Short mmCIF file of C-alpha atoms and ligand atoms in Angstrom, two decimals:
data_model
loop_
_atom_site.label_atom_id
_atom_site.label_comp_id
_atom_site.label_asym_id
_atom_site.label_seq_id
_atom_site.Cartn_x
_atom_site.Cartn_y
_atom_site.Cartn_z
CA MET A 95 105.33 139.17 87.36
CA LYS A 96 103.55 139.57 84.04
CA ASN A 97 103.32 142.67 81.89
CA ILE A 98 99.73 143.15 80.80
CA LEU A 99 98.06 145.10 77.98
CA LEU A 100 94.29 145.58 78.30
CA LEU A 101 92.38 146.79 75.22
CA GLY A 102 89.37 149.09 75.50
CA SER A 103 88.16 152.32 77.06
CA GLY A 104 84.86 151.70 78.83
CA GLY A 105 83.58 151.04 82.33
CA ARG A 106 84.20 147.33 81.76
CA GLU A 107 87.87 148.03 81.11
CA CYS A 108 88.13 150.34 84.12
CA ALA A 109 86.75 147.57 86.36
CA LEU A 110 89.13 145.02 84.82
CA ALA A 111 92.03 147.48 85.21
CA TRP A 112 91.18 148.00 88.89
CA LYS A 113 91.14 144.24 89.48
CA LEU A 114 94.22 143.34 87.42
CA SER A 115 96.36 146.11 88.89
CA HIS A 116 95.74 144.78 92.42
CA SER A 117 97.17 141.36 91.55
CA PRO A 118 100.61 140.54 92.99
CA LEU A 119 101.29 138.88 89.62
CA CYS A 120 100.71 142.11 87.69
CA GLY A 121 103.96 143.67 86.44
CA LYS A 122 103.87 146.70 84.15
CA PHE A 123 100.27 147.43 83.21
CA TYR A 124 99.04 149.26 80.10
CA ILE A 125 95.60 150.11 78.75
CA ALA A 126 94.93 151.00 75.11
CA PRO A 127 93.41 153.49 74.84
CA GLY A 128 91.90 153.60 78.36
CA ASN A 129 90.14 156.57 79.96
CA ALA A 130 90.66 159.02 82.82
CA GLY A 131 89.82 156.26 85.32
CA THR A 132 92.20 153.58 84.02
CA GLU A 133 95.09 156.04 84.44
CA ALA A 134 94.90 155.41 88.17
CA TYR A 135 95.78 151.75 87.63
CA GLY A 136 98.21 151.69 84.72
CA ILE A 137 99.60 153.59 81.78
CA ASN A 138 97.20 154.60 79.01
CA LEU A 139 98.57 154.18 75.49
CA PRO A 140 97.03 156.26 72.67
CA ILE A 141 96.31 153.24 70.47
CA SER A 142 92.91 152.19 69.18
CA TYR A 143 91.84 148.69 70.17
CA ASN A 144 91.30 147.91 66.50
CA ASP A 145 94.80 148.98 65.44
CA PHE A 146 96.56 145.60 65.29
CA GLU A 147 99.85 147.06 64.01
CA GLY A 148 99.87 149.59 66.84
CA ILE A 149 99.06 146.87 69.36
CA LYS A 150 101.88 144.73 67.99
CA ALA A 151 104.38 147.58 68.35
CA ALA A 152 103.24 148.18 71.95
CA CYS A 153 103.47 144.45 72.79
CA ILE A 154 107.07 144.39 71.61
CA GLN A 155 108.09 147.74 73.12
CA TYR A 156 106.59 147.01 76.53
CA LYS A 157 107.44 143.26 76.60
CA ILE A 158 103.80 142.27 77.07
CA ASP A 159 103.12 138.78 78.47
CA ILE A 160 99.30 138.91 78.60
CA LEU A 161 96.90 140.64 76.19
CA ILE A 162 93.29 141.08 77.32
CA PRO A 163 90.84 142.37 74.70
CA GLY A 164 87.90 144.02 76.49
CA PRO A 165 85.50 144.63 73.57
CA GLU A 166 84.32 142.18 70.91
CA GLU A 167 85.56 144.02 67.83
CA PRO A 168 89.25 143.07 67.96
CA LEU A 169 88.28 139.47 68.83
CA VAL A 170 85.84 139.17 65.94
CA ALA A 171 88.48 140.76 63.67
CA GLY A 172 90.94 138.04 64.76
CA ILE A 173 93.38 139.56 67.26
CA TYR A 174 94.02 136.08 68.69
CA ASP A 175 95.04 134.60 65.33
CA TYR A 176 97.01 137.74 64.51
CA CYS A 177 99.13 137.20 67.63
CA LYS A 178 99.48 133.44 67.26
CA ASN A 179 100.57 133.74 63.60
CA ASP A 180 103.28 136.28 64.36
CA PRO A 181 106.66 134.94 65.52
CA GLU A 182 107.21 138.05 67.65
CA LEU A 183 103.83 137.81 69.40
CA LYS A 184 102.96 134.15 69.55
CA HIS A 185 104.30 133.66 73.09
CA ILE A 186 101.76 136.18 74.42
CA VAL A 187 98.82 134.85 76.42
CA VAL A 188 95.66 136.18 74.75
CA ALA A 189 92.60 136.07 77.02
CA GLY A 190 90.02 135.64 74.29
CA PRO A 191 88.90 133.24 71.57
CA SER A 192 90.26 132.64 68.10
CA LYS A 193 88.49 134.36 65.21
CA GLU A 194 86.54 131.16 64.65
CA GLY A 195 85.43 131.08 68.30
CA ALA A 196 84.53 134.77 68.27
CA GLN A 197 81.81 133.96 65.73
CA MET A 198 79.79 133.01 68.81
CA GLU A 199 79.17 136.75 68.93
CA GLY A 200 80.25 137.83 65.43
CA SER A 201 77.55 135.87 63.60
CA LYS A 202 74.08 135.23 65.02
CA ALA A 203 73.44 132.65 62.28
CA TRP A 204 76.63 130.81 63.22
CA SER A 205 75.77 130.79 66.92
CA LYS A 206 72.20 129.62 66.27
CA LYS A 207 73.54 126.70 64.20
CA PHE A 208 76.06 125.91 66.94
CA MET A 209 73.25 125.76 69.51
CA GLU A 210 71.18 123.59 67.21
CA ARG A 211 74.08 121.13 66.75
CA HIS A 212 74.56 120.86 70.52
CA ASN A 213 70.95 120.87 71.54
CA ILE A 214 71.29 124.06 73.59
CA PRO A 215 67.94 125.72 74.36
CA THR A 216 67.30 128.87 72.31
CA ALA A 217 64.41 130.47 70.41
CA ALA A 218 63.24 128.70 67.23
CA TYR A 219 64.60 130.52 64.16
CA LYS A 220 65.37 130.58 60.47
CA GLU A 221 68.10 132.35 58.58
CA PHE A 222 67.45 134.41 55.41
CA GLN A 223 69.28 136.65 52.97
CA LEU A 224 68.55 138.54 49.75
CA ASP A 225 68.13 135.44 47.59
CA SER A 226 65.64 133.98 50.10
CA PHE A 227 63.77 137.25 50.71
CA GLU A 228 60.36 135.91 49.63
CA GLN A 229 60.74 132.83 51.84
CA GLY A 230 61.62 135.20 54.71
CA VAL A 231 58.45 137.21 54.18
CA ALA A 232 56.42 133.98 54.07
CA TYR A 233 58.10 132.82 57.32
CA ILE A 234 57.23 136.14 58.99
CA LYS A 235 53.59 135.80 57.86
CA ARG A 236 53.40 132.31 59.33
CA SER A 237 54.93 133.47 62.65
CA GLU A 238 53.05 134.58 65.72
CA PRO A 239 53.99 138.21 66.68
CA PRO A 240 56.01 139.60 68.33
CA ILE A 241 58.68 138.58 65.83
CA VAL A 242 62.38 139.11 66.44
CA ILE A 243 64.54 140.21 63.48
CA LYS A 244 68.33 140.16 63.98
CA ALA A 245 71.17 141.33 61.78
CA ASP A 246 73.70 138.49 61.56
CA GLY A 247 76.85 140.50 62.26
CA LEU A 248 78.03 143.12 64.75
CA ALA A 249 75.78 146.18 64.69
CA ALA A 250 76.88 148.06 67.82
CA GLY A 251 73.93 146.71 69.81
CA LYS A 252 71.36 148.11 67.33
CA GLY A 253 70.85 145.06 65.12
CA VAL A 254 67.80 143.59 66.89
CA VAL A 255 64.20 144.62 66.15
CA ILE A 256 61.25 143.23 68.11
CA ALA A 257 58.34 143.72 65.73
CA GLN A 258 54.84 143.79 67.19
CA ASN A 259 53.15 142.76 63.94
CA THR A 260 54.00 141.23 60.56
CA VAL A 261 54.01 144.61 58.73
CA GLU A 262 56.67 145.98 61.10
CA ALA A 263 58.61 142.73 60.86
CA VAL A 264 58.68 142.77 57.05
CA LYS A 265 59.76 146.42 57.11
CA ALA A 266 62.68 145.69 59.45
CA PHE A 267 63.65 142.58 57.46
CA ARG A 268 63.59 144.54 54.18
CA ALA A 269 65.65 147.40 55.64
CA MET A 270 68.29 144.92 56.77
CA VAL A 271 68.66 142.63 53.76
CA MET A 272 67.56 144.85 50.85
CA ASN A 273 68.80 148.23 52.04
CA GLU A 274 71.76 146.84 53.98
CA GLN A 275 70.85 148.99 56.97
CA PHE A 276 73.85 147.64 58.89
CA GLY A 277 76.07 147.14 55.85
CA ALA A 278 77.60 143.68 55.53
CA ALA A 279 76.35 142.86 59.07
CA SER A 280 72.74 142.70 57.85
CA LYS A 281 73.19 140.87 54.53
CA LYS A 282 72.13 137.84 56.47
CA VAL A 283 69.27 137.97 58.98
CA VAL A 284 68.00 135.64 61.69
CA ILE A 285 64.25 135.67 62.28
CA GLU A 286 63.27 134.12 65.57
CA GLN A 287 60.49 133.40 68.01
CA PHE A 288 59.94 135.95 70.77
CA LEU A 289 60.66 134.57 74.24
CA ASP A 290 58.70 136.12 77.09
CA GLY A 291 60.71 136.08 80.29
CA ILE A 292 63.35 137.82 82.42
CA GLU A 293 66.91 138.31 81.24
CA LEU A 294 70.18 137.73 83.04
CA SER A 295 73.85 137.52 82.13
CA VAL A 296 76.04 134.56 83.06
CA PHE A 297 79.82 134.52 82.59
CA VAL A 298 82.53 131.91 82.56
CA LEU A 299 86.24 131.94 81.91
CA SER A 300 87.04 128.85 79.80
CA ASP A 301 90.40 127.19 79.18
CA GLY A 302 88.95 125.19 76.29
CA THR A 303 88.10 122.17 78.45
CA ASN A 304 87.38 123.44 81.96
CA TYR A 305 85.80 126.65 83.06
CA VAL A 306 85.19 128.74 86.15
CA LEU A 307 81.80 130.31 86.74
CA LEU A 308 81.92 134.02 87.56
CA PRO A 309 79.15 135.81 89.50
CA GLU A 310 75.99 136.29 87.44
CA ALA A 311 74.44 139.72 86.84
CA LYS A 312 71.45 141.56 85.49
CA ASP A 313 71.80 144.74 83.48
CA TYR A 314 69.25 147.46 82.83
CA LYS A 315 69.33 148.35 79.14
CA ARG A 316 66.61 150.98 78.69
CA ILE A 317 67.25 154.68 79.18
CA GLY A 318 64.01 155.32 81.10
CA GLU A 319 62.80 154.34 84.53
CA GLY A 320 60.59 151.26 84.67
CA ASP A 321 62.56 149.83 81.70
CA THR A 322 61.07 152.24 79.17
CA GLY A 323 62.45 154.20 76.22
CA LEU A 324 65.40 153.54 73.97
CA ASN A 325 67.97 150.80 74.39
CA THR A 326 71.37 151.91 75.68
CA GLY A 327 74.70 150.24 76.32
CA GLY A 328 73.42 149.63 79.86
CA MET A 329 72.25 151.94 82.66
CA GLY A 330 73.14 149.85 85.68
CA ALA A 331 73.68 146.32 86.92
CA ILE A 332 73.22 144.12 89.95
CA SER A 333 74.83 140.91 91.18
CA PRO A 334 73.80 138.39 92.41
CA VAL A 335 70.50 137.97 90.56
CA PRO A 336 67.71 137.13 93.03
CA PHE A 337 65.76 134.95 90.59
CA ALA A 338 68.81 132.85 89.67
CA GLY A 339 68.66 130.37 92.54
CA ASN A 340 70.65 127.14 92.87
CA ALA A 341 68.19 124.93 90.99
CA PHE A 342 68.00 127.40 88.10
CA MET A 343 71.78 127.86 87.96
CA SER A 344 72.38 124.12 87.96
CA ASN A 345 69.95 123.88 85.04
CA VAL A 346 71.95 126.64 83.29
CA THR A 347 75.16 124.70 83.95
CA GLU A 348 73.88 121.36 82.66
CA ARG A 349 71.82 122.54 79.70
CA ILE A 350 73.83 125.55 78.54
CA ILE A 351 77.32 126.09 79.96
CA LYS A 352 78.67 122.53 79.80
CA PRO A 353 77.33 121.75 76.30
CA THR A 354 78.72 125.08 75.04
CA VAL A 355 82.25 124.53 76.39
CA LYS A 356 82.21 120.88 75.26
CA GLY A 357 80.73 121.77 71.86
CA LEU A 358 83.53 124.25 71.16
CA LYS A 359 86.12 121.69 72.20
CA ASP A 360 84.55 118.83 70.21
CA GLU A 361 84.50 121.01 67.10
CA GLY A 362 88.18 121.87 67.55
CA ILE A 363 87.45 125.58 68.00
CA VAL A 364 90.21 127.34 69.94
CA TYR A 365 88.51 129.20 72.77
CA LYS A 366 90.41 130.33 75.84
CA GLY A 367 88.62 133.32 77.22
CA PHE A 368 85.41 134.72 78.62
CA ILE A 369 82.05 133.44 77.44
CA PHE A 370 79.06 135.69 78.15
CA PHE A 371 75.73 133.87 78.06
CA GLY A 372 72.86 136.32 77.50
CA LEU A 373 70.01 134.27 78.95
CA ILE A 374 66.29 134.57 79.39
CA LYS A 375 64.33 132.70 82.06
CA VAL A 376 60.98 131.59 80.66
CA GLY A 377 58.95 130.02 83.46
CA ASP A 378 61.74 128.10 85.19
CA GLU A 379 63.68 127.28 82.03
CA PRO A 380 66.78 129.06 80.73
CA TYR A 381 67.23 129.87 77.01
CA VAL A 382 70.16 131.49 75.26
CA ILE A 383 69.32 134.86 73.67
CA GLU A 384 72.88 135.44 72.56
CA TYR A 385 76.50 134.58 73.19
CA ASN A 386 79.20 137.22 73.53
CA CYS A 387 82.90 136.46 73.33
CA ARG A 388 83.87 138.95 76.07
CA MET A 389 82.66 140.31 79.39
CA GLY A 390 79.54 142.51 79.55
CA ASP A 391 79.32 146.20 80.22
CA PRO A 392 78.02 147.29 82.76
CA GLU A 393 77.85 143.75 84.18
CA THR A 394 81.64 143.64 84.65
CA GLU A 395 81.34 146.59 87.02
CA VAL A 396 79.46 144.33 89.49
CA VAL A 397 80.79 140.88 88.51
CA ILE A 398 84.50 141.65 88.84
CA PRO A 399 84.21 143.34 92.27
CA ARG A 400 82.43 140.19 93.53
CA LEU A 401 85.14 137.87 92.18
CA GLU A 402 87.55 137.16 95.03
CA ASN A 403 90.15 135.17 93.06
CA ASP A 404 93.22 136.79 91.57
CA LEU A 405 92.27 137.47 87.93
CA VAL A 406 95.85 137.30 86.63
CA ASP A 407 96.24 133.88 88.25
CA LEU A 408 92.96 132.75 86.64
CA ILE A 409 94.19 133.89 83.22
CA LEU A 410 97.49 132.05 83.67
CA LYS A 411 95.61 128.90 84.73
CA MET A 412 93.39 129.37 81.66
CA GLU A 413 96.46 129.39 79.44
CA GLU A 414 97.78 126.20 81.05
CA GLY A 415 94.39 124.47 80.75
CA LYS A 416 94.23 124.12 84.51
CA LEU A 417 91.06 125.94 85.48
CA ASN A 418 89.85 122.62 86.94
CA GLU A 419 92.37 123.20 89.75
CA VAL A 420 90.80 126.51 90.76
CA ALA A 421 88.18 126.97 93.48
CA VAL A 422 86.35 130.08 92.42
CA GLN A 423 85.24 132.40 95.24
CA HIS A 424 82.34 134.84 94.91
CA SER A 425 81.81 137.49 97.55
CA THR A 426 78.73 136.90 99.68
CA LYS A 427 78.08 140.65 99.45
CA ALA A 428 75.78 142.08 96.80
CA ALA A 429 76.98 144.69 94.32
CA GLY A 430 74.97 147.38 92.54
CA ALA A 431 76.18 149.74 89.81
CA VAL A 432 74.49 152.93 88.64
CA MET A 433 75.63 154.27 85.27
CA MET A 434 75.84 158.05 85.01
CA VAL A 435 75.34 159.21 81.41
CA SER A 436 75.47 162.37 79.31
CA GLY A 437 72.27 164.36 78.73
CA GLY A 438 70.69 163.26 75.43
CA TYR A 439 72.24 159.78 75.44
CA PRO A 440 71.57 157.35 73.70
CA GLY A 441 70.76 160.03 71.10
CA ASP A 442 73.05 163.01 70.44
CA TYR A 443 74.94 164.38 73.41
CA GLU A 444 77.75 166.83 74.05
CA LYS A 445 81.18 165.90 75.35
CA GLY A 446 83.73 167.96 77.26
CA LYS A 447 81.63 168.75 80.37
CA VAL A 448 83.80 169.22 83.45
CA ILE A 449 83.08 166.60 86.13
CA THR A 450 83.32 167.66 89.79
CA GLY A 451 82.69 166.13 93.21
CA PHE A 452 85.02 163.13 93.03
CA GLU A 453 86.52 164.02 96.42
CA LYS A 454 83.09 163.74 98.07
CA VAL A 455 82.59 160.09 97.06
CA LYS A 456 82.78 157.77 100.09
CA GLY A 457 82.39 154.02 100.14
CA SER A 458 81.85 153.33 96.42
CA LEU A 459 84.06 152.31 93.54
CA LEU A 460 84.04 154.63 90.53
CA PHE A 461 84.56 152.91 87.21
CA HIS A 462 85.06 155.53 84.53
CA ALA A 463 83.56 154.91 81.08
CA GLY A 464 83.43 158.03 78.85
CA THR A 465 85.88 160.30 80.64
CA ILE A 466 89.09 162.02 79.62
CA ALA A 467 91.71 163.96 81.57
CA ASN A 468 92.14 167.57 80.40
CA GLY A 469 94.84 169.32 82.36
CA SER A 470 93.79 169.21 85.99
CA HIS A 471 90.15 168.44 85.09
CA ILE A 472 88.31 165.30 84.17
CA GLU A 473 85.72 165.82 81.43
CA THR A 474 82.93 163.76 79.90
CA ASN A 475 83.97 162.00 76.73
CA GLY A 476 81.13 159.62 75.87
CA GLY A 477 77.48 158.70 76.39
CA ARG A 478 78.11 156.49 79.39
CA VAL A 479 80.31 158.50 81.75
CA ILE A 480 80.92 156.75 85.09
CA ALA A 481 79.62 153.62 86.79
CA VAL A 482 79.22 153.98 90.56
CA THR A 483 79.49 150.55 92.17
CA SER A 484 78.92 149.68 95.83
CA PHE A 485 78.70 146.60 97.99
CA GLY A 486 75.95 145.88 100.49
CA THR A 487 74.45 143.05 102.46
CA ASP A 488 71.76 143.02 99.80
CA ILE A 489 71.10 144.74 96.48
CA LYS A 490 68.96 147.49 98.01
CA GLN A 491 71.71 148.48 100.41
CA ALA A 492 74.39 148.35 97.71
CA LEU A 493 72.33 150.54 95.42
CA ALA A 494 71.44 153.01 98.17
CA LYS A 495 75.18 153.64 98.61
CA SER A 496 75.72 153.97 94.85
CA TYR A 497 72.89 156.52 94.64
CA GLU A 498 74.30 158.49 97.58
CA ASN A 499 77.62 158.81 95.75
CA ALA A 500 76.20 159.32 92.24
CA ASP A 501 74.40 162.33 93.69
CA VAL A 502 77.64 164.16 94.59
CA ILE A 503 79.24 163.76 91.14
CA GLN A 504 78.23 166.72 89.02
CA TYR A 505 78.45 167.70 85.36
CA GLU A 506 76.19 169.60 83.00
CA GLY A 507 73.46 167.38 81.58
CA ARG A 508 74.05 164.58 84.08
CA TYR A 509 71.45 161.79 84.03
CA TYR A 510 71.05 158.41 85.70
CA ARG A 511 68.14 156.09 86.28
CA LYS A 512 66.89 156.25 89.87
CA ASP A 513 65.32 152.79 89.80
CA ILE A 514 68.11 150.29 89.13
CA GLY A 515 67.20 147.06 90.94
CA PHE A 516 63.62 148.37 91.36
CA GLU A 517 62.00 144.95 91.16
CA PHE A 518 63.91 143.49 94.11
P1 AMP B 294 70.76 140.58 71.38
O1 AMP B 294 71.57 141.62 70.65
O2 AMP B 294 70.64 139.28 70.69
O3 AMP B 294 71.19 140.47 72.84
O4 AMP B 294 69.31 141.19 71.51
C1 AMP B 294 69.09 142.42 72.14
C2 AMP B 294 67.92 142.33 73.06
O5 AMP B 294 66.75 141.99 72.31
C3 AMP B 294 68.04 141.24 74.11
O6 AMP B 294 68.75 141.66 75.23
C4 AMP B 294 66.58 140.98 74.43
O7 AMP B 294 66.08 141.98 75.30
C5 AMP B 294 65.91 141.15 73.10
N1 AMP B 294 65.76 139.86 72.42
C6 AMP B 294 66.60 139.30 71.54
N2 AMP B 294 66.14 138.11 71.11
C7 AMP B 294 64.97 137.91 71.74
C8 AMP B 294 64.01 136.85 71.73
N3 AMP B 294 64.13 135.78 70.94
N4 AMP B 294 62.92 136.97 72.51
C9 AMP B 294 62.76 138.06 73.29
N5 AMP B 294 63.62 139.09 73.36
C10 AMP B 294 64.72 139.02 72.58
N1 LIG B 295 75.43 144.55 78.80
C1 LIG B 295 75.35 143.84 77.59
C2 LIG B 295 76.58 143.75 76.81
O1 LIG B 295 77.66 144.03 77.28
O2 LIG B 295 76.49 143.34 75.65
#
């Protein structure tokens, strides 16, 4: 039995908590800081996932064997190295990459260069900063719009601008490098070619040499129906992805997954953890839009329910470098998640709205995101509130069940998109 500490407080973490807590290998289970949903599966600790000292104290106090960082921030800040360099923590299995490996997500310029070195298909690009501002403007003027401008570092999902003309592109570029719109994260900028296609998310768990492929997913990022309006953290997800057939997925494996895992290994980069490939299918060809060093949210809310293997066992096999011995099993059922959000999100919204109707939910999994327990009530505590996930023989059936159950959960200002999976 292994004592586990999971870091994070979103729907992703609630889905991971649900899965981990059902493992026969799971001993004492803690979530820091967690939410009102994770409390059903383990003990929430009031520690921020960026508070390394607090995490260390909890690891010692609760005799933690496995640490699983949900979000990217602690990974990019080096939680892996922090543990491995500390005599009191170094025995802990950390399911995530070293600080060097986390640059896959932490620096777009780094990940673009990595892909270039390993011949992994991605959009053509150049990297600029303040001292190459004029060259950047010239590059924009030579480029065919739309032009994609990306802050190098972490920018809470807001660091990408798709400019429809060169004037807009120069404006976004200037705001990032001259005015440091995203602080240090936008001192460096990647300017890249726009790829016209359909996006999907592919996940593996890597032990540094071998990997297991998890179910793929598609998320719905825009706030409005028909994929309109502002970008959000994600309004819903489906798995499997109908347009990711066997031929396409074997192309993804050969051209993207294998060279990525091998490239990390060949460069001596310590990476035992999840790799999230943000892909775009252009014609029949896959390209990498971005790497993330963690699972996706809300993709996890459909991927993890479709994973039939024991996740604790997979993480232990990862640590031993034995993922080649695992036969990964994906459910043949489809899963669909609908994200219920606060009114006003992704702009300003109010928190503290009492949520009712939980007892009427039948046949779906509820993965809490922004919720908090307040006495006998559960209240909203974030923009994304609850993911409602259901299984079905196909995506339509899964989503019909999720919609049936989303409808009975009530709180002031409640909103969710009614068209998740609309194209299938
Ligand atoms: P990223 O933060 O890199 O995932 O970018 C955010 C979103 O911007 C992606 O999910 C895509 O929808 C879009 N995007 C990023 N790069 C490109 C590109 N080169 N071509 C088309 N769309 C892109
Ligand atoms: N759903 C996209 C992400 O987690 O970054």
